[in-house]
Short mmCIF file of C-alpha atoms in Angstrom, two decimals:
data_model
loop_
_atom_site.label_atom_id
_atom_site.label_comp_id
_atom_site.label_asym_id
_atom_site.label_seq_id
_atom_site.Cartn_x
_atom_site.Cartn_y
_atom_site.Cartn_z
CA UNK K 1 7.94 -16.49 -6.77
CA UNK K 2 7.75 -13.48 -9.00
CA UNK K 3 6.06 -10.18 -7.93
CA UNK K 4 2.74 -10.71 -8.98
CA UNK K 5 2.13 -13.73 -6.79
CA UNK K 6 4.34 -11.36 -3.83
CA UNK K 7 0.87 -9.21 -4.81
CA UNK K 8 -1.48 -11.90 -4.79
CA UNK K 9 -0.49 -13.39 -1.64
CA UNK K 10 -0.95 -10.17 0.15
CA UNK K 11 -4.27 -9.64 -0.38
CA UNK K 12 -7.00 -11.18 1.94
CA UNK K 13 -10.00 -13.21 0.18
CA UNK K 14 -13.06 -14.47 1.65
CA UNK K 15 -14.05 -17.81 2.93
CA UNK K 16 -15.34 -18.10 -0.62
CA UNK K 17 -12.00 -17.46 -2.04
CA UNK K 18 -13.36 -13.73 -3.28
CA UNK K 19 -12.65 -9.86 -2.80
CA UNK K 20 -15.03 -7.18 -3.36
CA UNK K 21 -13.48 -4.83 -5.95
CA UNK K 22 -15.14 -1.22 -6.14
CA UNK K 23 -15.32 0.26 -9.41
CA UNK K 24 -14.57 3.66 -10.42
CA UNK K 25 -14.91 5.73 -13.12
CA UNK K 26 -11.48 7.64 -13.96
CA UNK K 27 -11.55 11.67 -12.65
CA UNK K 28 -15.25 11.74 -12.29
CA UNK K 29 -14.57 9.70 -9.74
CA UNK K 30 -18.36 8.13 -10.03
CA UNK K 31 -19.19 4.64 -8.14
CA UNK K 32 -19.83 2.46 -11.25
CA UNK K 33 -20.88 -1.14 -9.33
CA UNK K 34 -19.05 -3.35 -6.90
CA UNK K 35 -18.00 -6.77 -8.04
CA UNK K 36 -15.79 -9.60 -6.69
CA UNK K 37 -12.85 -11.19 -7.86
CA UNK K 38 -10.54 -14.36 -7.10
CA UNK K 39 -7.57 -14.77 -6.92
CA UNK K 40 -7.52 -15.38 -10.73
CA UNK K 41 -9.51 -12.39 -11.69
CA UNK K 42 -7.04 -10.38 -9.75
CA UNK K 43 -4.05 -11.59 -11.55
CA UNK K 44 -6.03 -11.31 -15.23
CA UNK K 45 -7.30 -7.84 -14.26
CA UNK K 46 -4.00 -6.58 -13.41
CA UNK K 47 -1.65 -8.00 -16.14
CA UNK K 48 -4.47 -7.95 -19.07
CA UNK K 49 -5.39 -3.75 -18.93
CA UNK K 50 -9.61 -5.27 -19.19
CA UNK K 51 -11.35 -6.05 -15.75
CA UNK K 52 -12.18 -9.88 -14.82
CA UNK K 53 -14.57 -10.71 -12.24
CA UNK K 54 -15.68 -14.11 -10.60
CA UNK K 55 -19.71 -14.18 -11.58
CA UNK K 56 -21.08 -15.53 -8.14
CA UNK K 57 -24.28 -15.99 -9.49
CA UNK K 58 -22.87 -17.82 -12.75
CA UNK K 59 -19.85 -19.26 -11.56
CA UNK K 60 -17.97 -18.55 -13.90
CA UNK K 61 -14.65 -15.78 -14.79
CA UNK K 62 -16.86 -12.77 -16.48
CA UNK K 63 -14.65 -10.47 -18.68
CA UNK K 64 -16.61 -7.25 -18.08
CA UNK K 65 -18.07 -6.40 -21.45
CA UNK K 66 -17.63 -9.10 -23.54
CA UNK K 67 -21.13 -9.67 -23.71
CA UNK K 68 -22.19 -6.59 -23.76
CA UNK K 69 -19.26 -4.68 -25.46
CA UNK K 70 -19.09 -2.10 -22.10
CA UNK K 71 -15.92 -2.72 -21.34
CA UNK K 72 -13.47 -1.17 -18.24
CA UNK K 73 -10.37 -0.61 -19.37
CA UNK K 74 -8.13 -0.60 -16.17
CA UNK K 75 -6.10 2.72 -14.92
CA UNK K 76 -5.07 1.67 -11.49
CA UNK K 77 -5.70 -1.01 -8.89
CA UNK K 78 -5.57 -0.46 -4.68
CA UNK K 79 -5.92 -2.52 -1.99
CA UNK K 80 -7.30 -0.90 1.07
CA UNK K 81 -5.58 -1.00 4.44
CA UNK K 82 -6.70 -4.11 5.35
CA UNK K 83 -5.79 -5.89 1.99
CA UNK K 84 -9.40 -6.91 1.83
CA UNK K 85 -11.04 -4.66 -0.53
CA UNK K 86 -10.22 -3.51 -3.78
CA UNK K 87 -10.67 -0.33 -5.54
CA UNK K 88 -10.39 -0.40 -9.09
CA UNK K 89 -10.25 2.87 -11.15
CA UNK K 90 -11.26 2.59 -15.11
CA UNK K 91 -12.68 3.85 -18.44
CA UNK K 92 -15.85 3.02 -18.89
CA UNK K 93 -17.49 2.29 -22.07
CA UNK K 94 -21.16 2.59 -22.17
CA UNK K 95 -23.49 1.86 -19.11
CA UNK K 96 -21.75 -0.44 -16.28
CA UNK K 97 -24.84 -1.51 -15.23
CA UNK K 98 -27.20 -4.33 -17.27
CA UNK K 99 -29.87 -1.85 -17.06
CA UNK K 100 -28.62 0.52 -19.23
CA UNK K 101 -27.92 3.23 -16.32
CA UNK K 102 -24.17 4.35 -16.30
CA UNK K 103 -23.93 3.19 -12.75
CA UNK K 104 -25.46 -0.04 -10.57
CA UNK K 105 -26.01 2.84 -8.44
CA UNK K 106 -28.25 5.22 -9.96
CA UNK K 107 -31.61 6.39 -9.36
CA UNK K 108 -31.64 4.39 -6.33
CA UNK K 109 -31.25 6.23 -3.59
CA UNK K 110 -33.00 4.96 -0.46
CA UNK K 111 -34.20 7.15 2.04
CA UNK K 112 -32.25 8.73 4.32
CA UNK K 113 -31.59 11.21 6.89
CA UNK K 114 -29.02 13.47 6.41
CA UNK K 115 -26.75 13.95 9.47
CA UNK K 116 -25.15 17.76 9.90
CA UNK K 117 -21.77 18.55 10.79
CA UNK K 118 -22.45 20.51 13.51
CA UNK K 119 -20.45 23.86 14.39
CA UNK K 120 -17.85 22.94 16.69
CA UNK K 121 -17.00 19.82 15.19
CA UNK K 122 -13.41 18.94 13.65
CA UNK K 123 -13.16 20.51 10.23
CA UNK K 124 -13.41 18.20 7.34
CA UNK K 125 -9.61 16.77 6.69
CA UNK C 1 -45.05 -2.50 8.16
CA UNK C 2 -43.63 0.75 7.63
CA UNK C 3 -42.17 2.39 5.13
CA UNK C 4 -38.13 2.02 6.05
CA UNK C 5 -38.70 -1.73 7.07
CA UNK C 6 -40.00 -2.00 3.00
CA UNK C 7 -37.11 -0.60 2.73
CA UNK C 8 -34.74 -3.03 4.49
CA UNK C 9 -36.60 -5.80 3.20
CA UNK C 10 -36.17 -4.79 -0.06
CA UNK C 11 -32.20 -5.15 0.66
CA UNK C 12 -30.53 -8.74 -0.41
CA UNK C 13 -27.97 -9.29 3.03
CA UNK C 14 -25.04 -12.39 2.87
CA UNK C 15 -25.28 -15.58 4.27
CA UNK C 16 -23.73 -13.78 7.26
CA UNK C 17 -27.08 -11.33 7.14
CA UNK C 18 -24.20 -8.51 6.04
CA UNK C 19 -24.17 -6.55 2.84
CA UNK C 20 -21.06 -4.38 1.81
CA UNK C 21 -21.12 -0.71 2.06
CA UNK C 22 -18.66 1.70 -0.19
CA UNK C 23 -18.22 4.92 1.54
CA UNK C 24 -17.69 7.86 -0.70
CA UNK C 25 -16.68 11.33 0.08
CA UNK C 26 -19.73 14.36 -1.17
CA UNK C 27 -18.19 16.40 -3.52
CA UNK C 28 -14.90 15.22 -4.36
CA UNK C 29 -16.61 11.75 -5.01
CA UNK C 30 -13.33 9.94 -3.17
CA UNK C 31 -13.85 6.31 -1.81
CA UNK C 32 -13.26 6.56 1.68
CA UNK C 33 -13.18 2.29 2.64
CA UNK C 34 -15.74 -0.17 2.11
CA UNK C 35 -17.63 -1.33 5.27
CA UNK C 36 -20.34 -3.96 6.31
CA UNK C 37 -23.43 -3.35 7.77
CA UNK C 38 -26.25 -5.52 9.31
CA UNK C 39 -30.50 -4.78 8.76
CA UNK C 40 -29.54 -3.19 11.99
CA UNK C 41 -26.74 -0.79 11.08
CA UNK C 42 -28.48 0.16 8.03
CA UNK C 43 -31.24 1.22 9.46
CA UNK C 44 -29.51 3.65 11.89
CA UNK C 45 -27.80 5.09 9.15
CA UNK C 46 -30.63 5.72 7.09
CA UNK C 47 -32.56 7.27 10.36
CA UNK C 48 -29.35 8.83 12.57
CA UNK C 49 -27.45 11.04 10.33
CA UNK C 50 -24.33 8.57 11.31
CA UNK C 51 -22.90 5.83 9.94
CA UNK C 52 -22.97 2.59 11.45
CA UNK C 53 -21.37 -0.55 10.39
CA UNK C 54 -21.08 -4.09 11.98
CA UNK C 55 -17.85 -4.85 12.80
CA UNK C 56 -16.85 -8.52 11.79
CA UNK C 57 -13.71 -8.78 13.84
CA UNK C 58 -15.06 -7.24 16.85
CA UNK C 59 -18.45 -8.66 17.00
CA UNK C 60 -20.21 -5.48 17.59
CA UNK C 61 -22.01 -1.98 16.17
CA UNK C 62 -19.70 0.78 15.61
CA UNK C 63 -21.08 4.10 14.84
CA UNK C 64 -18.00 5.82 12.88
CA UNK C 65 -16.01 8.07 15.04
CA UNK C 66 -17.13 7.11 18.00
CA UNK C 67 -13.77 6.27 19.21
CA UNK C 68 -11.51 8.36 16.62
CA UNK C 69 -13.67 11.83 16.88
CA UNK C 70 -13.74 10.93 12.39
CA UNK C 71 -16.91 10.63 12.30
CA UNK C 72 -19.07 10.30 8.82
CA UNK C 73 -22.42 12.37 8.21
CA UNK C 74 -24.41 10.87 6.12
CA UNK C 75 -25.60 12.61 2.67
CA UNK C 76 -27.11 10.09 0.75
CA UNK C 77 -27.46 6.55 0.75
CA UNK C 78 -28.11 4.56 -2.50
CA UNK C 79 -28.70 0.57 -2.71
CA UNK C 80 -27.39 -0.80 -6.73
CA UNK C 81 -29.16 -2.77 -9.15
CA UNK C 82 -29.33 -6.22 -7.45
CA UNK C 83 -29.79 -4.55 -4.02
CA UNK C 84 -26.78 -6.24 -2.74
CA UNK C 85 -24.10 -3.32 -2.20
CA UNK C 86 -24.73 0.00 -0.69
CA UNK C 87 -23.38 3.34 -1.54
CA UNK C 88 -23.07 5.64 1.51
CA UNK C 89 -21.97 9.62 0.38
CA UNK C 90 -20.64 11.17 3.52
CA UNK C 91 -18.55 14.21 4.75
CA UNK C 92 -16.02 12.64 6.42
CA UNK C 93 -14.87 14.07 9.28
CA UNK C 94 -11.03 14.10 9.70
CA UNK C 95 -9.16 10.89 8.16
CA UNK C 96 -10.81 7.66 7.48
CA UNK C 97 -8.18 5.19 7.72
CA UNK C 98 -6.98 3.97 11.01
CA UNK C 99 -3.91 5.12 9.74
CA UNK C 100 -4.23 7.99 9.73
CA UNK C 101 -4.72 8.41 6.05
CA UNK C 102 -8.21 10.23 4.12
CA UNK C 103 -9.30 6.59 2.57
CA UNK C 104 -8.20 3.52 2.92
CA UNK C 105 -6.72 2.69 -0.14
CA UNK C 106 -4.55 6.17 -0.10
CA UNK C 107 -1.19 5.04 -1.00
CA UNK C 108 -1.92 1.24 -1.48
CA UNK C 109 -2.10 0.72 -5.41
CA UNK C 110 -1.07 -2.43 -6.72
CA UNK C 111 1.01 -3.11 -10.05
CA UNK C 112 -1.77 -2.73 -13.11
CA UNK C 113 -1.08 -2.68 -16.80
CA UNK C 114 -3.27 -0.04 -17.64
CA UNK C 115 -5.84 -0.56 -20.38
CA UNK C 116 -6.14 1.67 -23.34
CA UNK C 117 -9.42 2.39 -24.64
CA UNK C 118 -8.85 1.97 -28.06
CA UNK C 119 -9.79 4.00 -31.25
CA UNK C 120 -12.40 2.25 -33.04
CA UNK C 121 -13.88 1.35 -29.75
CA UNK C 122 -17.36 2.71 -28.40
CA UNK C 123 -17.33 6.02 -27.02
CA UNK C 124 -17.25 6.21 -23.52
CA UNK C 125 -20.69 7.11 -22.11
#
């Protein structure tokens, strides 16, 4: 078993077979869109330097930006304690989202109370 | 009907009535972990100021911190384009990995080829 599959086995998918992969835009850190991935799209997304989803609503691998030419070019991969969760850090070209907006994200914010942190509490680590 | 239960039902939960949460640091716009919250938990973090998540091992609410002192105000909370994922800006209080570590996916990355984005290639936008 070569190190890849060492990788693969360690994370934790789904009862569907799937892990939710966060996607990040490279040092401005932005939230681009969360996606999920098999096993398969795992192993493409980390040996192939483009990033592979599993289309739930398709059902079918999705090469982000193949269709729409707004690619993610991979810069690094974690796992998150729990091995269940996926952050994955790229360049993106274009929008990410289908809408045209550079993030899934934007523009729709819901509302919500803001919580304080209150004097006397621990200092932010 | 008021307005935050348009809100909730405007939200698209999983079969298991959860829907994914990505918690990101305000300001330095680091991903903290990625949680799951019920109709329930999302509405106390849109009206308390805390986070709350449902807690699929346990069975149960948990309002961040509670236990650890690291707890997470809330700052903003923004639902993406299919209304499936949340994204929950927080200060986090302390670490917030069990282990101790700021996020979850400090110190966890997995073997990637990087990608290159190539010249030739759109611009990044």
């Amino acid at each position: 078993m070569d190190n890849l599959d060492t990788t693969l086995d360690g994370l934790k998918f789904d009862a569907a077979g799937l892990i939710p992969a966060i996607v990040q835009q490279d040092g401005s850190g932005q939230v681009l869109m969360l996606g999920y991935m098999d096993r398969e799209a795992v192993r493409r997304t980390l040996t192939s330097g483009r990033v592979w989803f599993w289309s739930r609503s398709r059902g079918e691998y999705w090469r982000k930006g193949d269709t729409s030419g707004h690619v993610q070019y991979v810069k690094a991969v974690a796992a998150d304690c729990d091995a269940d969760a996926l952050l994955v850090t790229v360049d993106q070209v274009g929008p990410a989202c289908h809408t045209g907006a550079l993030s899934c994200f934007d523009g729709r914010g819901l509302p919500a109370l803001p919580g304080a942190n209150t004097p006397g509490a621990a200092s932010v680590g």
